[in-house]
């Protein structure tokens, strides 16, 4: 990917706002359109190269009549990925297969994950346009240095394995981690490892905003707001998902659990009714909530980030995939108690829904799951926090999907910026 960018940059003269080595948004998207088609879910060539992670895990479809049934499945440790009418599909480990095959569950279909996963040492060639950790960091660094009057890069903190959670800040008066009184917006990608499209949406949003920094509306947001973009909130998991020789369908962080299993679901580890529903206490499960709320360095750093920036008014955490824009609560079937907030949530989600063709949805209508980041952000800071479930079929939807997803989501993000000065002006 990086070599591709470099050769393109050498071949095409850079737009004036970018330093010579910085690829423009169009150049980045040029690459995105140059590869077409979804990744075929082909049988794996070298089964011996398979990491233990896919061993004994299945892609499973079971009956689940309603959201209560879905929440119960999450609690049993089932990782729901798709909801289709009265059925759900997702990933189950060996410990769950017995239960799901029993009479009390309606098992419709199961396929060994090992048979579905394409072989790769990094992003596979069809997906070379996706940014891995180093490429994401390099692009953020280039964007910051080419726009050093308004952009800066800092680390929110280090992960379990010692990687930095990089965050690009766009603020015309303050750099790095200095405090700001301007209303703030925070865009975050890739809290779940395998949801790589969310990294692309976030990092290309950054590239687009800076390339369009002289457009009247963008210029206004850049001079009046405090904007943060962290495209990879779970870089350990994200790298693990692509670096072990094959896509791993990996969701969690890389915590070493007491029972020797790996990973805590960061979107169950926040202190919002922590581990009460739709989460598992079994460490091997994909929805493991961790030993306690905020047990993980990644969630701790995000907590500190939000608590130290009370100027933040709006937030999107990007996930994939369901084409939905979710608003609180997700951990509780009730509506948020503050009527003004509720109306603002619904109105803003609806407007962003028109721009993306995603469905505005109360999060708990998907399923009740406690400990998610958006519930905590809203409850703890009052910032209007949305969970985007991007479009696509599958976690590895291929290169062709990226351009449209990025373009649609830039529109929604720019709309969110347009209300960040006062989100209640929409009601
Ligand atoms: O389950 C999740 O964490 C999110 N879906 S994903 O497929 N990306 O894993 C949805 C979170 C929505 N929040 C709640 N329903 N609480
Ligand atoms: Zn997710």
PDB file of N, CA and C in Angstrom, residues 320-394:
ATOM      1  N   UNK A 320     -18.628  -1.881  11.831  1.00  0.00           N
ATOM      2  CA  UNK A 320     -19.255  -2.440  10.643  1.00  0.00           C
ATOM      3  C   UNK A 320     -19.795  -3.824  11.017  1.00  0.00           C
ATOM      4  N   UNK A 321     -20.879  -4.306  10.432  1.00  0.00           N
ATOM      5  CA  UNK A 321     -21.579  -3.715   9.313  1.00  0.00           C
ATOM      6  C   UNK A 321     -23.076  -3.957   9.487  1.00  0.00           C
ATOM      7  N   UNK A 322     -23.894  -2.996   9.205  1.00  0.00           N
ATOM      8  CA  UNK A 322     -25.357  -3.173   9.287  1.00  0.00           C
ATOM      9  C   UNK A 322     -26.095  -2.016   8.623  1.00  0.00           C
ATOM     10  N   UNK A 323     -25.362  -1.009   8.123  1.00  0.00           N
ATOM     11  CA  UNK A 323     -25.985   0.193   7.540  1.00  0.00           C
ATOM     12  C   UNK A 323     -26.963   0.829   8.528  1.00  0.00           C
ATOM     13  N   UNK A 324     -26.478   1.076   9.739  1.00  0.00           N
ATOM     14  CA  UNK A 324     -27.332   1.692  10.752  1.00  0.00           C
ATOM     15  C   UNK A 324     -26.589   2.800  11.485  1.00  0.00           C
ATOM     16  N   UNK A 325     -27.351   3.774  11.935  1.00  0.00           N
ATOM     17  CA  UNK A 325     -26.801   4.824  12.796  1.00  0.00           C
ATOM     18  C   UNK A 325     -27.498   4.672  14.148  1.00  0.00           C
ATOM     19  N   UNK A 326     -26.728   4.235  15.136  1.00  0.00           N
ATOM     20  CA  UNK A 326     -27.293   3.873  16.432  1.00  0.00           C
ATOM     21  C   UNK A 326     -27.097   5.013  17.419  1.00  0.00           C
ATOM     22  N   UNK A 327     -28.137   5.216  18.247  1.00  0.00           N
ATOM     23  CA  UNK A 327     -28.013   6.219  19.306  1.00  0.00           C
ATOM     24  C   UNK A 327     -28.493   5.603  20.621  1.00  0.00           C
ATOM     25  N   UNK A 328     -28.049   6.130  21.775  1.00  0.00           N
ATOM     26  CA  UNK A 328     -28.340   5.493  23.080  1.00  0.00           C
ATOM     27  C   UNK A 328     -29.845   5.433  23.382  1.00  0.00           C
ATOM     28  N   UNK A 329     -30.202   4.508  24.326  1.00  0.00           N
ATOM     29  CA  UNK A 329     -29.274   3.597  24.943  1.00  0.00           C
ATOM     30  C   UNK A 329     -29.124   2.310  24.141  1.00  0.00           C
ATOM     31  N   UNK A 330     -27.962   1.677  24.364  1.00  0.00           N
ATOM     32  CA  UNK A 330     -27.754   0.350  23.821  1.00  0.00           C
ATOM     33  C   UNK A 330     -27.795  -0.687  24.926  1.00  0.00           C
ATOM     34  N   UNK A 331     -27.558  -0.242  26.155  1.00  0.00           N
ATOM     35  CA  UNK A 331     -27.484  -1.176  27.277  1.00  0.00           C
ATOM     36  C   UNK A 331     -28.796  -1.275  28.024  1.00  0.00           C
ATOM     37  N   UNK A 332     -29.803  -0.606  27.537  1.00  0.00           N
ATOM     38  CA  UNK A 332     -31.043  -0.484  28.268  1.00  0.00           C
ATOM     39  C   UNK A 332     -32.146  -0.176  27.260  1.00  0.00           C
ATOM     40  N   UNK A 333     -33.288  -0.816  27.423  1.00  0.00           N
ATOM     41  CA  UNK A 333     -34.342  -0.602  26.427  1.00  0.00           C
ATOM     42  C   UNK A 333     -35.010   0.753  26.523  1.00  0.00           C
ATOM     43  N   UNK A 334     -34.790   1.438  27.635  1.00  0.00           N
ATOM     44  CA  UNK A 334     -35.431   2.747  27.817  1.00  0.00           C
ATOM     45  C   UNK A 334     -34.856   3.767  26.837  1.00  0.00           C
ATOM     46  N   UNK A 335     -35.641   4.814  26.592  1.00  0.00           N
ATOM     47  CA  UNK A 335     -35.103   5.972  25.872  1.00  0.00           C
ATOM     48  C   UNK A 335     -34.215   6.748  26.832  1.00  0.00           C
ATOM     49  N   UNK A 336     -33.310   7.560  26.301  1.00  0.00           N
ATOM     50  CA  UNK A 336     -32.539   8.413  27.210  1.00  0.00           C
ATOM     51  C   UNK A 336     -33.530   9.339  27.925  1.00  0.00           C
ATOM     52  N   UNK A 337     -33.322   9.578  29.231  1.00  0.00           N
ATOM     53  CA  UNK A 337     -34.343  10.295  29.991  1.00  0.00           C
ATOM     54  C   UNK A 337     -34.492  11.782  29.613  1.00  0.00           C
ATOM     55  N   UNK A 338     -33.421  12.383  29.121  1.00  0.00           N
ATOM     56  CA  UNK A 338     -33.477  13.813  28.802  1.00  0.00           C
ATOM     57  C   UNK A 338     -34.143  13.996  27.434  1.00  0.00           C
ATOM     58  N   UNK A 339     -35.317  14.616  27.432  1.00  0.00           N
ATOM     59  CA  UNK A 339     -36.106  14.685  26.204  1.00  0.00           C
ATOM     60  C   UNK A 339     -35.418  15.503  25.101  1.00  0.00           C
ATOM     61  N   UNK A 340     -34.720  16.556  25.526  1.00  0.00           N
ATOM     62  CA  UNK A 340     -33.996  17.387  24.541  1.00  0.00           C
ATOM     63  C   UNK A 340     -32.924  16.546  23.837  1.00  0.00           C
ATOM     64  N   UNK A 341     -32.196  15.781  24.641  1.00  0.00           N
ATOM     65  CA  UNK A 341     -31.153  14.923  24.077  1.00  0.00           C
ATOM     66  C   UNK A 341     -31.770  13.894  23.132  1.00  0.00           C
ATOM     67  N   UNK A 342     -32.868  13.312  23.578  1.00  0.00           N
ATOM     68  CA  UNK A 342     -33.508  12.279  22.759  1.00  0.00           C
ATOM     69  C   UNK A 342     -33.908  12.853  21.395  1.00  0.00           C
ATOM     70  N   UNK A 343     -34.507  14.049  21.433  1.00  0.00           N
ATOM     71  CA  UNK A 343     -34.943  14.640  20.160  1.00  0.00           C
ATOM     72  C   UNK A 343     -33.737  14.986  19.282  1.00  0.00           C
ATOM     73  N   UNK A 344     -32.673  15.485  19.918  1.00  0.00           N
ATOM     74  CA  UNK A 344     -31.461  15.812  19.136  1.00  0.00           C
ATOM     75  C   UNK A 344     -30.843  14.540  18.544  1.00  0.00           C
ATOM     76  N   UNK A 345     -30.776  13.476  19.355  1.00  0.00           N
ATOM     77  CA  UNK A 345     -30.248  12.203  18.847  1.00  0.00           C
ATOM     78  C   UNK A 345     -31.025  11.757  17.607  1.00  0.00           C
ATOM     79  N   UNK A 346     -32.350  11.767  17.729  1.00  0.00           N
ATOM     80  CA  UNK A 346     -33.175  11.238  16.634  1.00  0.00           C
ATOM     81  C   UNK A 346     -33.046  12.116  15.392  1.00  0.00           C
ATOM     82  N   UNK A 347     -33.082  13.428  15.600  1.00  0.00           N
ATOM     83  CA  UNK A 347     -33.012  14.339  14.447  1.00  0.00           C
ATOM     84  C   UNK A 347     -31.651  14.224  13.731  1.00  0.00           C
ATOM     85  N   UNK A 348     -30.580  14.234  14.518  1.00  0.00           N
ATOM     86  CA  UNK A 348     -29.239  14.185  13.908  1.00  0.00           C
ATOM     87  C   UNK A 348     -29.004  12.832  13.233  1.00  0.00           C
ATOM     88  N   UNK A 349     -29.433  11.748  13.906  1.00  0.00           N
ATOM     89  CA  UNK A 349     -29.286  10.409  13.296  1.00  0.00           C
ATOM     90  C   UNK A 349     -30.098  10.334  12.004  1.00  0.00           C
ATOM     91  N   UNK A 350     -31.282  10.944  12.012  1.00  0.00           N
ATOM     92  CA  UNK A 350     -32.127  10.909  10.809  1.00  0.00           C
ATOM     93  C   UNK A 350     -31.463  11.667   9.669  1.00  0.00           C
ATOM     94  N   UNK A 351     -30.931  12.839   9.957  1.00  0.00           N
ATOM     95  CA  UNK A 351     -30.264  13.623   8.903  1.00  0.00           C
ATOM     96  C   UNK A 351     -29.038  12.876   8.373  1.00  0.00           C
ATOM     97  N   UNK A 352     -28.250  12.314   9.278  1.00  0.00           N
ATOM     98  CA  UNK A 352     -27.064  11.573   8.818  1.00  0.00           C
ATOM     99  C   UNK A 352     -27.497  10.315   8.055  1.00  0.00           C
ATOM    100  N   UNK A 353     -28.653   9.772   8.443  1.00  0.00           N
ATOM    101  CA  UNK A 353     -29.199   8.605   7.748  1.00  0.00           C
ATOM    102  C   UNK A 353     -29.551   8.936   6.297  1.00  0.00           C
ATOM    103  N   UNK A 354     -30.078  10.154   6.083  1.00  0.00           N
ATOM    104  CA  UNK A 354     -30.429  10.544   4.702  1.00  0.00           C
ATOM    105  C   UNK A 354     -29.161  10.638   3.850  1.00  0.00           C
ATOM    106  N   UNK A 355     -28.058  11.058   4.466  1.00  0.00           N
ATOM    107  CA  UNK A 355     -26.820  11.263   3.709  1.00  0.00           C
ATOM    108  C   UNK A 355     -26.073   9.959   3.430  1.00  0.00           C
ATOM    109  N   UNK A 356     -26.328   8.958   4.246  1.00  0.00           N
ATOM    110  CA  UNK A 356     -25.589   7.686   4.113  1.00  0.00           C
ATOM    111  C   UNK A 356     -26.451   6.539   3.596  1.00  0.00           C
ATOM    112  N   UNK A 357     -27.774   6.761   3.663  1.00  0.00           N
ATOM    113  CA  UNK A 357     -28.700   5.658   3.413  1.00  0.00           C
ATOM    114  C   UNK A 357     -28.605   4.579   4.497  1.00  0.00           C
ATOM    115  N   UNK A 358     -28.215   4.974   5.699  1.00  0.00           N
ATOM    116  CA  UNK A 358     -28.216   4.070   6.847  1.00  0.00           C
ATOM    117  C   UNK A 358     -29.479   4.365   7.671  1.00  0.00           C
ATOM    118  N   UNK A 359     -29.930   3.346   8.399  1.00  0.00           N
ATOM    119  CA  UNK A 359     -31.172   3.506   9.163  1.00  0.00           C
ATOM    120  C   UNK A 359     -30.901   4.054  10.572  1.00  0.00           C
ATOM    121  N   UNK A 360     -31.525   5.184  10.907  1.00  0.00           N
ATOM    122  CA  UNK A 360     -31.399   5.672  12.290  1.00  0.00           C
ATOM    123  C   UNK A 360     -32.145   4.725  13.237  1.00  0.00           C
ATOM    124  N   UNK A 361     -31.476   4.260  14.269  1.00  0.00           N
ATOM    125  CA  UNK A 361     -32.033   3.189  15.112  1.00  0.00           C
ATOM    126  C   UNK A 361     -31.610   3.396  16.556  1.00  0.00           C
ATOM    127  N   UNK A 362     -32.549   3.222  17.488  1.00  0.00           N
ATOM    128  CA  UNK A 362     -32.119   3.180  18.892  1.00  0.00           C
ATOM    129  C   UNK A 362     -31.285   1.913  19.074  1.00  0.00           C
ATOM    130  N   UNK A 363     -30.131   2.083  19.690  1.00  0.00           N
ATOM    131  CA  UNK A 363     -29.136   1.006  19.744  1.00  0.00           C
ATOM    132  C   UNK A 363     -29.706  -0.300  20.318  1.00  0.00           C
ATOM    133  N   UNK A 364     -30.520  -0.184  21.383  1.00  0.00           N
ATOM    134  CA  UNK A 364     -31.041  -1.398  22.025  1.00  0.00           C
ATOM    135  C   UNK A 364     -32.059  -2.114  21.152  1.00  0.00           C
ATOM    136  N   UNK A 365     -32.559  -1.455  20.091  1.00  0.00           N
ATOM    137  CA  UNK A 365     -33.471  -2.148  19.186  1.00  0.00           C
ATOM    138  C   UNK A 365     -32.733  -3.190  18.352  1.00  0.00           C
ATOM    139  N   UNK A 366     -31.419  -3.005  18.240  1.00  0.00           N
ATOM    140  CA  UNK A 366     -30.613  -4.018  17.556  1.00  0.00           C
ATOM    141  C   UNK A 366     -30.482  -5.221  18.502  1.00  0.00           C
ATOM    142  N   UNK A 367     -29.936  -4.956  19.666  1.00  0.00           N
ATOM    143  CA  UNK A 367     -29.941  -5.863  20.812  1.00  0.00           C
ATOM    144  C   UNK A 367     -29.472  -5.058  22.005  1.00  0.00           C
ATOM    145  N   UNK A 368     -29.843  -5.543  23.189  1.00  0.00           N
ATOM    146  CA  UNK A 368     -29.354  -4.870  24.391  1.00  0.00           C
ATOM    147  C   UNK A 368     -27.960  -5.419  24.674  1.00  0.00           C
ATOM    148  N   UNK A 369     -27.009  -4.521  24.793  1.00  0.00           N
ATOM    149  CA  UNK A 369     -25.646  -4.935  25.160  1.00  0.00           C
ATOM    150  C   UNK A 369     -25.048  -3.812  26.000  1.00  0.00           C
ATOM    151  N   UNK A 370     -24.614  -4.160  27.185  1.00  0.00           N
ATOM    152  CA  UNK A 370     -24.080  -3.129  28.088  1.00  0.00           C
ATOM    153  C   UNK A 370     -22.566  -2.988  27.937  1.00  0.00           C
ATOM    154  N   UNK A 371     -22.065  -1.876  28.422  1.00  0.00           N
ATOM    155  CA  UNK A 371     -20.614  -1.648  28.398  1.00  0.00           C
ATOM    156  C   UNK A 371     -20.094  -1.114  27.087  1.00  0.00           C
ATOM    157  N   UNK A 372     -20.995  -0.648  26.198  1.00  0.00           N
ATOM    158  CA  UNK A 372     -20.451  -0.134  24.934  1.00  0.00           C
ATOM    159  C   UNK A 372     -19.958   1.299  25.111  1.00  0.00           C
ATOM    160  N   UNK A 373     -19.084   1.697  24.209  1.00  0.00           N
ATOM    161  CA  UNK A 373     -18.396   2.978  24.405  1.00  0.00           C
ATOM    162  C   UNK A 373     -19.353   4.153  24.259  1.00  0.00           C
ATOM    163  N   UNK A 374     -20.288   4.068  23.312  1.00  0.00           N
ATOM    164  CA  UNK A 374     -21.146   5.227  23.047  1.00  0.00           C
ATOM    165  C   UNK A 374     -22.065   5.530  24.233  1.00  0.00           C
ATOM    166  N   UNK A 375     -22.640   4.484  24.845  1.00  0.00           N
ATOM    167  CA  UNK A 375     -23.475   4.701  26.035  1.00  0.00           C
ATOM    168  C   UNK A 375     -22.673   5.415  27.115  1.00  0.00           C
ATOM    169  N   UNK A 376     -21.441   4.910  27.330  1.00  0.00           N
ATOM    170  CA  UNK A 376     -20.621   5.512  28.396  1.00  0.00           C
ATOM    171  C   UNK A 376     -20.285   6.969  28.069  1.00  0.00           C
ATOM    172  N   UNK A 377     -19.904   7.235  26.823  1.00  0.00           N
ATOM    173  CA  UNK A 377     -19.522   8.604  26.445  1.00  0.00           C
ATOM    174  C   UNK A 377     -20.690   9.555  26.703  1.00  0.00           C
ATOM    175  N   UNK A 378     -21.874   9.147  26.273  1.00  0.00           N
ATOM    176  CA  UNK A 378     -23.034  10.021  26.468  1.00  0.00           C
ATOM    177  C   UNK A 378     -23.340  10.192  27.955  1.00  0.00           C
ATOM    178  N   UNK A 379     -23.363   9.071  28.700  1.00  0.00           N
ATOM    179  CA  UNK A 379     -23.717   9.149  30.129  1.00  0.00           C
ATOM    180  C   UNK A 379     -22.678   9.943  30.921  1.00  0.00           C
ATOM    181  N   UNK A 380     -21.414   9.757  30.592  1.00  0.00           N
ATOM    182  CA  UNK A 380     -20.357  10.356  31.415  1.00  0.00           C
ATOM    183  C   UNK A 380     -20.051  11.797  31.024  1.00  0.00           C
ATOM    184  N   UNK A 381     -20.233  12.138  29.762  1.00  0.00           N
ATOM    185  CA  UNK A 381     -19.801  13.481  29.327  1.00  0.00           C
ATOM    186  C   UNK A 381     -20.920  14.321  28.742  1.00  0.00           C
ATOM    187  N   UNK A 382     -22.043  13.705  28.383  1.00  0.00           N
ATOM    188  CA  UNK A 382     -23.134  14.448  27.758  1.00  0.00           C
ATOM    189  C   UNK A 382     -22.942  14.643  26.262  1.00  0.00           C
ATOM    190  N   UNK A 383     -21.778  14.280  25.723  1.00  0.00           N
ATOM    191  CA  UNK A 383     -21.584  14.406  24.270  1.00  0.00           C
ATOM    192  C   UNK A 383     -22.566  13.480  23.552  1.00  0.00           C
ATOM    193  N   UNK A 384     -23.114  13.945  22.445  1.00  0.00           N
ATOM    194  CA  UNK A 384     -24.044  13.112  21.678  1.00  0.00           C
ATOM    195  C   UNK A 384     -23.224  12.086  20.904  1.00  0.00           C
ATOM    196  N   UNK A 385     -23.336  10.835  21.326  1.00  0.00           N
ATOM    197  CA  UNK A 385     -22.451   9.780  20.825  1.00  0.00           C
ATOM    198  C   UNK A 385     -23.238   8.805  19.952  1.00  0.00           C
ATOM    199  N   UNK A 386     -22.784   8.638  18.722  1.00  0.00           N
ATOM    200  CA  UNK A 386     -23.434   7.756  17.761  1.00  0.00           C
ATOM    201  C   UNK A 386     -22.509   6.577  17.425  1.00  0.00           C
ATOM    202  N   UNK A 387     -23.112   5.402  17.282  1.00  0.00           N
ATOM    203  CA  UNK A 387     -22.382   4.243  16.758  1.00  0.00           C
ATOM    204  C   UNK A 387     -22.831   4.054  15.325  1.00  0.00           C
ATOM    205  N   UNK A 388     -21.902   4.200  14.387  1.00  0.00           N
ATOM    206  CA  UNK A 388     -22.218   3.909  12.986  1.00  0.00           C
ATOM    207  C   UNK A 388     -21.892   2.454  12.713  1.00  0.00           C
ATOM    208  N   UNK A 389     -22.843   1.753  12.134  1.00  0.00           N
ATOM    209  CA  UNK A 389     -22.559   0.425  11.576  1.00  0.00           C
ATOM    210  C   UNK A 389     -22.522   0.624  10.070  1.00  0.00           C
ATOM    211  N   UNK A 390     -21.318   0.635   9.517  1.00  0.00           N
ATOM    212  CA  UNK A 390     -21.153   0.942   8.097  1.00  0.00           C
ATOM    213  C   UNK A 390     -21.813  -0.120   7.229  1.00  0.00           C
ATOM    214  N   UNK A 391     -21.824   0.170   5.957  1.00  0.00           N
ATOM    215  CA  UNK A 391     -22.444  -0.739   4.994  1.00  0.00           C
ATOM    216  C   UNK A 391     -21.540  -1.950   4.700  1.00  0.00           C
ATOM    217  N   UNK A 392     -22.086  -2.858   3.906  1.00  0.00           N
ATOM    218  CA  UNK A 392     -21.253  -3.979   3.446  1.00  0.00           C
ATOM    219  C   UNK A 392     -21.863  -5.307   3.800  1.00  0.00           C
ATOM    220  N   UNK A 393     -21.329  -6.314   3.159  1.00  0.00           N
ATOM    221  CA  UNK A 393     -21.714  -7.674   3.511  1.00  0.00           C
ATOM    222  C   UNK A 393     -20.444  -8.352   3.969  1.00  0.00           C
ATOM    223  N   UNK A 394     -20.283  -8.528   5.231  1.00  0.00           N
ATOM    224  CA  UNK A 394     -19.068  -9.169   5.722  1.00  0.00           C
ATOM    225  C   UNK A 394     -18.059  -8.160   6.239  1.00  0.00           C
TER     226      UNK A 394
END
